Short mmCIF file of C-alpha atoms in Angstrom, two decimals:
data_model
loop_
_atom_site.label_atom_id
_atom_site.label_comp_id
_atom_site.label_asym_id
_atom_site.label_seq_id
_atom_site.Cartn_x
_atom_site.Cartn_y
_atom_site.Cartn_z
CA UNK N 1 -12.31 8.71 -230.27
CA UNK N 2 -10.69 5.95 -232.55
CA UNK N 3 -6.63 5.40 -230.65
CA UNK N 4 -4.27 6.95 -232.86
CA UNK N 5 -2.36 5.37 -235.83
CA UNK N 6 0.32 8.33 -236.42
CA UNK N 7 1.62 10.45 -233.12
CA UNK N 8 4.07 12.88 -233.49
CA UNK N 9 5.84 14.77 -231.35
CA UNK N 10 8.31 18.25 -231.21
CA UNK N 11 9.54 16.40 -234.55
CA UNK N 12 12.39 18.30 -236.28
CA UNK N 13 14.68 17.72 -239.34
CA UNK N 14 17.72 19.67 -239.90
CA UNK N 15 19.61 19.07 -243.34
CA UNK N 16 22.93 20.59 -243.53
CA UNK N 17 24.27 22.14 -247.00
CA UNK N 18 28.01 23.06 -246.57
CA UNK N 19 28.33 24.82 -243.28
CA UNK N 20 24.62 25.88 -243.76
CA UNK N 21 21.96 24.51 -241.17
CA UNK N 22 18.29 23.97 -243.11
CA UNK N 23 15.73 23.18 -240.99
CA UNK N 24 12.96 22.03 -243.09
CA UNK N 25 11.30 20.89 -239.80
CA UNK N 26 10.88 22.87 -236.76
CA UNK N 27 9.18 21.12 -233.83
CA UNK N 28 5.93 19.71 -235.44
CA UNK N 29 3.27 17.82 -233.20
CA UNK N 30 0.39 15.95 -233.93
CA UNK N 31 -2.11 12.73 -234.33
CA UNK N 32 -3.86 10.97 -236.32
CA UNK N 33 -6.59 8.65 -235.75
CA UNK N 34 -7.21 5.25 -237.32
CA UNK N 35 -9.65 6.17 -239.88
CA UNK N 36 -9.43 9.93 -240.01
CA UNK N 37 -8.95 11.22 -243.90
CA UNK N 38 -6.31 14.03 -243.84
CA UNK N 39 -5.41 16.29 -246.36
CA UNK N 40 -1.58 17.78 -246.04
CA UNK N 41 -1.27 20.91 -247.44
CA UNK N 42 1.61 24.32 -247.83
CA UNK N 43 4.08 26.10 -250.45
CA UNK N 44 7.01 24.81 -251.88
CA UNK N 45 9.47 24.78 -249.15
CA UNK N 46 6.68 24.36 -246.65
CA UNK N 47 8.27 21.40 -245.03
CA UNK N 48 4.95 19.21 -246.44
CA UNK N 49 7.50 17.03 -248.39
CA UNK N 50 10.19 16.53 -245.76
CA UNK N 51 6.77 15.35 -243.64
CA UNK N 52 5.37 13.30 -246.39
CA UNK N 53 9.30 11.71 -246.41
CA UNK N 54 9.22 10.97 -242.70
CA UNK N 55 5.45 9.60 -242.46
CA UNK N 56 6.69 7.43 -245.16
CA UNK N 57 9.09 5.80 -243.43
CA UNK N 58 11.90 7.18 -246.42
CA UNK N 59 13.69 9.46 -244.02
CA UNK N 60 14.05 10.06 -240.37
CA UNK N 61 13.76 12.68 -238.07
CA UNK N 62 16.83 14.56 -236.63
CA UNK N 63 15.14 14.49 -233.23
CA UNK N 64 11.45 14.08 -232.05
CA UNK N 65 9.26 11.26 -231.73
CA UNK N 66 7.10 9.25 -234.71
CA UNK N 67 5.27 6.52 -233.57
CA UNK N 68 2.87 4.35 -236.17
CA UNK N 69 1.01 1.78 -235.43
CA UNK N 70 2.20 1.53 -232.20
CA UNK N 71 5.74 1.11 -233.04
CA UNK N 72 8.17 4.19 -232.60
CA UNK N 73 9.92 4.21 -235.74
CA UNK N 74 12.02 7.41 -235.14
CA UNK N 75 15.03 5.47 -234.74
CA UNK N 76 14.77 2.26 -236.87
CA UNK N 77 17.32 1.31 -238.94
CA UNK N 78 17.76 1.86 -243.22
CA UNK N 79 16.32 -2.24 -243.56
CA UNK N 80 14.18 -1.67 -240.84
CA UNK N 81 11.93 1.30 -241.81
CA UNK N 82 12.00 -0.58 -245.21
CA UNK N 83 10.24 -3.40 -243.57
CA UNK N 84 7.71 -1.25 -241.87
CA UNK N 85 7.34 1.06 -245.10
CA UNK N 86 6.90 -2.04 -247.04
CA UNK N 87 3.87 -3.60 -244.43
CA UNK N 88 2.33 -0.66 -243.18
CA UNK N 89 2.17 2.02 -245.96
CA UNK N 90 0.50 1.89 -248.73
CA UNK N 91 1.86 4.29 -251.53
CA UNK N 92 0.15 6.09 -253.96
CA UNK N 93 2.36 8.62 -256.39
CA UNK N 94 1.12 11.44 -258.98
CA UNK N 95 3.35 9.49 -261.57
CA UNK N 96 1.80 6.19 -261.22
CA UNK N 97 5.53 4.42 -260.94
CA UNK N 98 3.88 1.59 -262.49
CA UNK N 99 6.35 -0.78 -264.51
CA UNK N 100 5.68 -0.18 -267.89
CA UNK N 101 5.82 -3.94 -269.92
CA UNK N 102 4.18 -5.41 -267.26
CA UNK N 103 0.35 -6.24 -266.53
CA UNK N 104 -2.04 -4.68 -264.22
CA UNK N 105 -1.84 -7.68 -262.11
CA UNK N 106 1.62 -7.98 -261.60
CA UNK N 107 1.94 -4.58 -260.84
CA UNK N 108 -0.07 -4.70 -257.83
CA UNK N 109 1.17 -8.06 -256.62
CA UNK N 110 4.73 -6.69 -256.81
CA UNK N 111 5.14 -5.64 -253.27
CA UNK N 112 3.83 -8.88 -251.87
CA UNK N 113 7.18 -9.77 -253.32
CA UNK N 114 8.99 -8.41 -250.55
CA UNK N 115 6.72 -8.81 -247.97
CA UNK N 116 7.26 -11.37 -244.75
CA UNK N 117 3.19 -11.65 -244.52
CA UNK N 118 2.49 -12.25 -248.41
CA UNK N 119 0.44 -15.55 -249.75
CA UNK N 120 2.54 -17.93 -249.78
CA UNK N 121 1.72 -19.55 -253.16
CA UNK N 122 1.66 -17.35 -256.65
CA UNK N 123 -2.43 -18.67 -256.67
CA UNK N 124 -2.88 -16.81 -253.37
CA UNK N 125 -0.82 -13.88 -254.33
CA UNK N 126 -3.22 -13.35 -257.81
CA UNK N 127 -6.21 -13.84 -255.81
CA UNK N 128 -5.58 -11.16 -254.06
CA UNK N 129 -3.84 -8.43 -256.49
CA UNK N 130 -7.16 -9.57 -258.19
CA UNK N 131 -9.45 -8.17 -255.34
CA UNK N 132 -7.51 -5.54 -255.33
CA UNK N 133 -8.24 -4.52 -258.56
CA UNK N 134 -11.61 -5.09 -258.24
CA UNK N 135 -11.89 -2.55 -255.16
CA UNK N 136 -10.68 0.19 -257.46
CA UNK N 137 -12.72 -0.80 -260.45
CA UNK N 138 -10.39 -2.85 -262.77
CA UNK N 139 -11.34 -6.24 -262.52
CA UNK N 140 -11.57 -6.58 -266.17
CA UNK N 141 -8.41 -4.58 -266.60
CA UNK N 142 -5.76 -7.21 -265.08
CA UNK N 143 -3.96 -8.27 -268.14
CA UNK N 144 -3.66 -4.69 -269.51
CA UNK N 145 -0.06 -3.21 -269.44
CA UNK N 146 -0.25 0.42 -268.39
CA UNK N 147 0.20 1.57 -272.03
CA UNK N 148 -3.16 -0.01 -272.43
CA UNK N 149 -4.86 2.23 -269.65
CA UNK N 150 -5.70 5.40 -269.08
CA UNK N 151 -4.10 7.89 -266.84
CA UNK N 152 -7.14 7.22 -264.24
CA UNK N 153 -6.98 3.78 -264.76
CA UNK N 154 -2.96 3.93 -264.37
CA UNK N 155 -3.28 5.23 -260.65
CA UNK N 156 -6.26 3.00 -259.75
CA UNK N 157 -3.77 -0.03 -260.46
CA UNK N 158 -1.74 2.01 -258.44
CA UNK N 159 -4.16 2.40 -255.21
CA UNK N 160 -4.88 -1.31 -255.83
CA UNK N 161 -0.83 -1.50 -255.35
CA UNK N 162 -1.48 0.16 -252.92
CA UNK N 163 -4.14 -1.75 -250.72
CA UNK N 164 -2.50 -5.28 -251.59
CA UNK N 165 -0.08 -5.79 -248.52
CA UNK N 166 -3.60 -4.43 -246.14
CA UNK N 167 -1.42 -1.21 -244.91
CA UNK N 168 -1.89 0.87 -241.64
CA UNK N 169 -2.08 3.80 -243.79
CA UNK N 170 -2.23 5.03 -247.43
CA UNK N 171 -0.34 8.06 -248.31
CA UNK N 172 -1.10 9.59 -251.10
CA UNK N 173 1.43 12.53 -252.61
CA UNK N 174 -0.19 14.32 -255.10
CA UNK N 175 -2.81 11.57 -256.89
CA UNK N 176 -4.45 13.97 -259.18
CA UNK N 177 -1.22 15.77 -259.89
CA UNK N 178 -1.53 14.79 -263.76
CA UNK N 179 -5.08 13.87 -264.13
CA UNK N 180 -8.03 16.13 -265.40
CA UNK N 181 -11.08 17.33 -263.32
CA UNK N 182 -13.23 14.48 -264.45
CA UNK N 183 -10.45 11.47 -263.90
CA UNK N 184 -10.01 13.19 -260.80
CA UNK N 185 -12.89 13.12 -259.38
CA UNK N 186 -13.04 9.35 -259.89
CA UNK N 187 -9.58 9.00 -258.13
CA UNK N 188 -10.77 10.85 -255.07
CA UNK N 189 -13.88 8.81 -255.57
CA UNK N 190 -12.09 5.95 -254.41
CA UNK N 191 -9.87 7.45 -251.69
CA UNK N 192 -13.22 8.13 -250.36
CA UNK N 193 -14.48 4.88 -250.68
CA UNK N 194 -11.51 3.43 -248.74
CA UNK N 195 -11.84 6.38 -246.24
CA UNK N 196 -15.43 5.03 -245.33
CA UNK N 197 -14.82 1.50 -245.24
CA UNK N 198 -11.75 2.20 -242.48
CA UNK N 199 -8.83 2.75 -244.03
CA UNK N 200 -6.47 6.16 -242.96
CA UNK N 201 -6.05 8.30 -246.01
CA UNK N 202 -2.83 11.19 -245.83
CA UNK N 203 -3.19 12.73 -248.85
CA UNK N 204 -0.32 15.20 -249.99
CA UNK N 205 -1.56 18.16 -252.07
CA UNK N 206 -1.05 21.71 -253.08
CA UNK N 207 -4.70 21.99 -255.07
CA UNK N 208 -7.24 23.69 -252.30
CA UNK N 209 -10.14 21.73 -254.27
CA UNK N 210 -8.16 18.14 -253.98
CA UNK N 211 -7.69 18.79 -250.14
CA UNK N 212 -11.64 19.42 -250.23
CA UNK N 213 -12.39 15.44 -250.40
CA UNK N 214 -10.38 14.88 -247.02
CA UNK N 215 -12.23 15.14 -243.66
CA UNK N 216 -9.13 17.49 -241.97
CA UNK N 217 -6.33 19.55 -243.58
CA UNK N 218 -3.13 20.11 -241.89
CA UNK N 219 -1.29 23.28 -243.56
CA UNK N 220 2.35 23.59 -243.13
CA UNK N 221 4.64 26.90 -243.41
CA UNK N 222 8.33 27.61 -242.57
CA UNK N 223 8.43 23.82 -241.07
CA UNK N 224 5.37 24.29 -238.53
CA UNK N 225 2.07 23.65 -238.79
CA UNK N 226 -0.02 26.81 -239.03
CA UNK N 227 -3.20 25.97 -238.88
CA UNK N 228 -5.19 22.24 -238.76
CA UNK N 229 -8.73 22.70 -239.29
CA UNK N 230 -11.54 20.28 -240.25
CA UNK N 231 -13.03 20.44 -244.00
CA UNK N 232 -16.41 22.16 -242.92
CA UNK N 233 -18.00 21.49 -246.66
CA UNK N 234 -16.06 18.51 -247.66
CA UNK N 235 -16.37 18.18 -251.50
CA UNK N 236 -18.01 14.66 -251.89
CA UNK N 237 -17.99 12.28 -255.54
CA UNK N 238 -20.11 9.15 -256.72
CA UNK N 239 -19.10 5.84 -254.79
CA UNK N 240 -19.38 4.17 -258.22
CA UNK N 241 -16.12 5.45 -260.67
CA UNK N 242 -16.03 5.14 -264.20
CA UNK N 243 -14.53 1.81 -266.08
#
């Protein structure tokens, strides 16, 4: 069994609204492995979110244990978990967040920007936004600013943003959220791809046929986890997507 890359443990958060105690998590434990493709899953209010938040490295538990990588992060400080977000995370949004008068390229170079292991020359750093894009697709798309592209072609620039710093994990909140079936399927298409060439997909979702591409799906209620189950008929897509 691969070693894990996420281990949690009796992880809570507790927000506090007036002299109100929320507790959007309530004691959640559990791994994953390097590798493993995991679909997170529950209704509004769930606690999914506050999860996604914490995985992500854009919150912090009140109390428990979250240790990626190997590092326990739990603790870490604003500039800290900002350095670790930025290295080992790879982001992937249903919006795109792409920057709107700017090219393909630059978009997925732009965290290398703010990254202590980035190419050191802006030769290097193309070179490899350039792979990037060519992983998801869009090799002959790099000059095109996001009003040029397609809503599929949008987020693959964004999962090409995402791959470009070589993170520990890609977490992915709602991908298909504004895509039809067909541009969907090539989006999951490639989270696949990456899946079975190594790379740890967390994939955020509320659509039952979305969590269908992952191997696993976690499913939270009232701030537990109620039930984590493998995908017994996993819904699989073409390795090739459409250009």
């Amino acid at each position: 069994m691969p070693a894990p890359v996420i281990e949690i443990r009796d992880l809570t958060r507790v927000y506090k609204m007036g002299e109100t105690e929320v507790r959007a998590l309530n004691g959640v434990s559990l791994t994953v492995a390097r590798g493993e493709f995991v679909a997170v899953m529950g209704p509004s209010g769930s606690g999914k979110s506050t999860f996604m938040n914490i995985i992500g490295c854009l919150d912090r538990p009140t109390s428990g244990t979250y240790i990626l990588d190997g590092v326990d992060v739990s603790r870490l400080s604003r500039d800290e978990r900002a350095e670790i977000r930025n290295d080992k995370i790879g982001f992937v949004f249903q919006n795109f967040n792409l920057l709107s008068r700017t090219s393909a390229l630059e978009n997925v170079e732009l965290p290398l920007l703010y990254s202590k292991k980035a190419p050191a020359t802006t030769k290097e750093r193309d070179a490899r936004a350039k792979a990037c894009l060519s992983i998801v697709g869009l090799e002959g798309r790099s000059d095109h600013t996001p009003s040029q592209l397609s809503g599929g072609q949008q987020q693959r620039v964004a999962i090409a943003r995402s791959l470009v710093n070589d993170p520990t994990i890609l977490l992915a909140d709602e991908p298909t959220g504004n895509l039809d079936s067909k541009t969907s399927d090539d989006v999951m298409s490639v989270f696949q791809r990456l899946n079975e060439e190594g790379r740890t997909v967390i994939l955020i979702t509320h659509e039952h046929d979305i969590a269908e591409y992952a191997k696993r799906v976690v499913v939270f209620k009232d701030g537990q986890v109620l039930t984590d189950t493998p995908v017994v008929k996993r819904r699989l897509v073409a390795a090739e997507v459409s250009r």
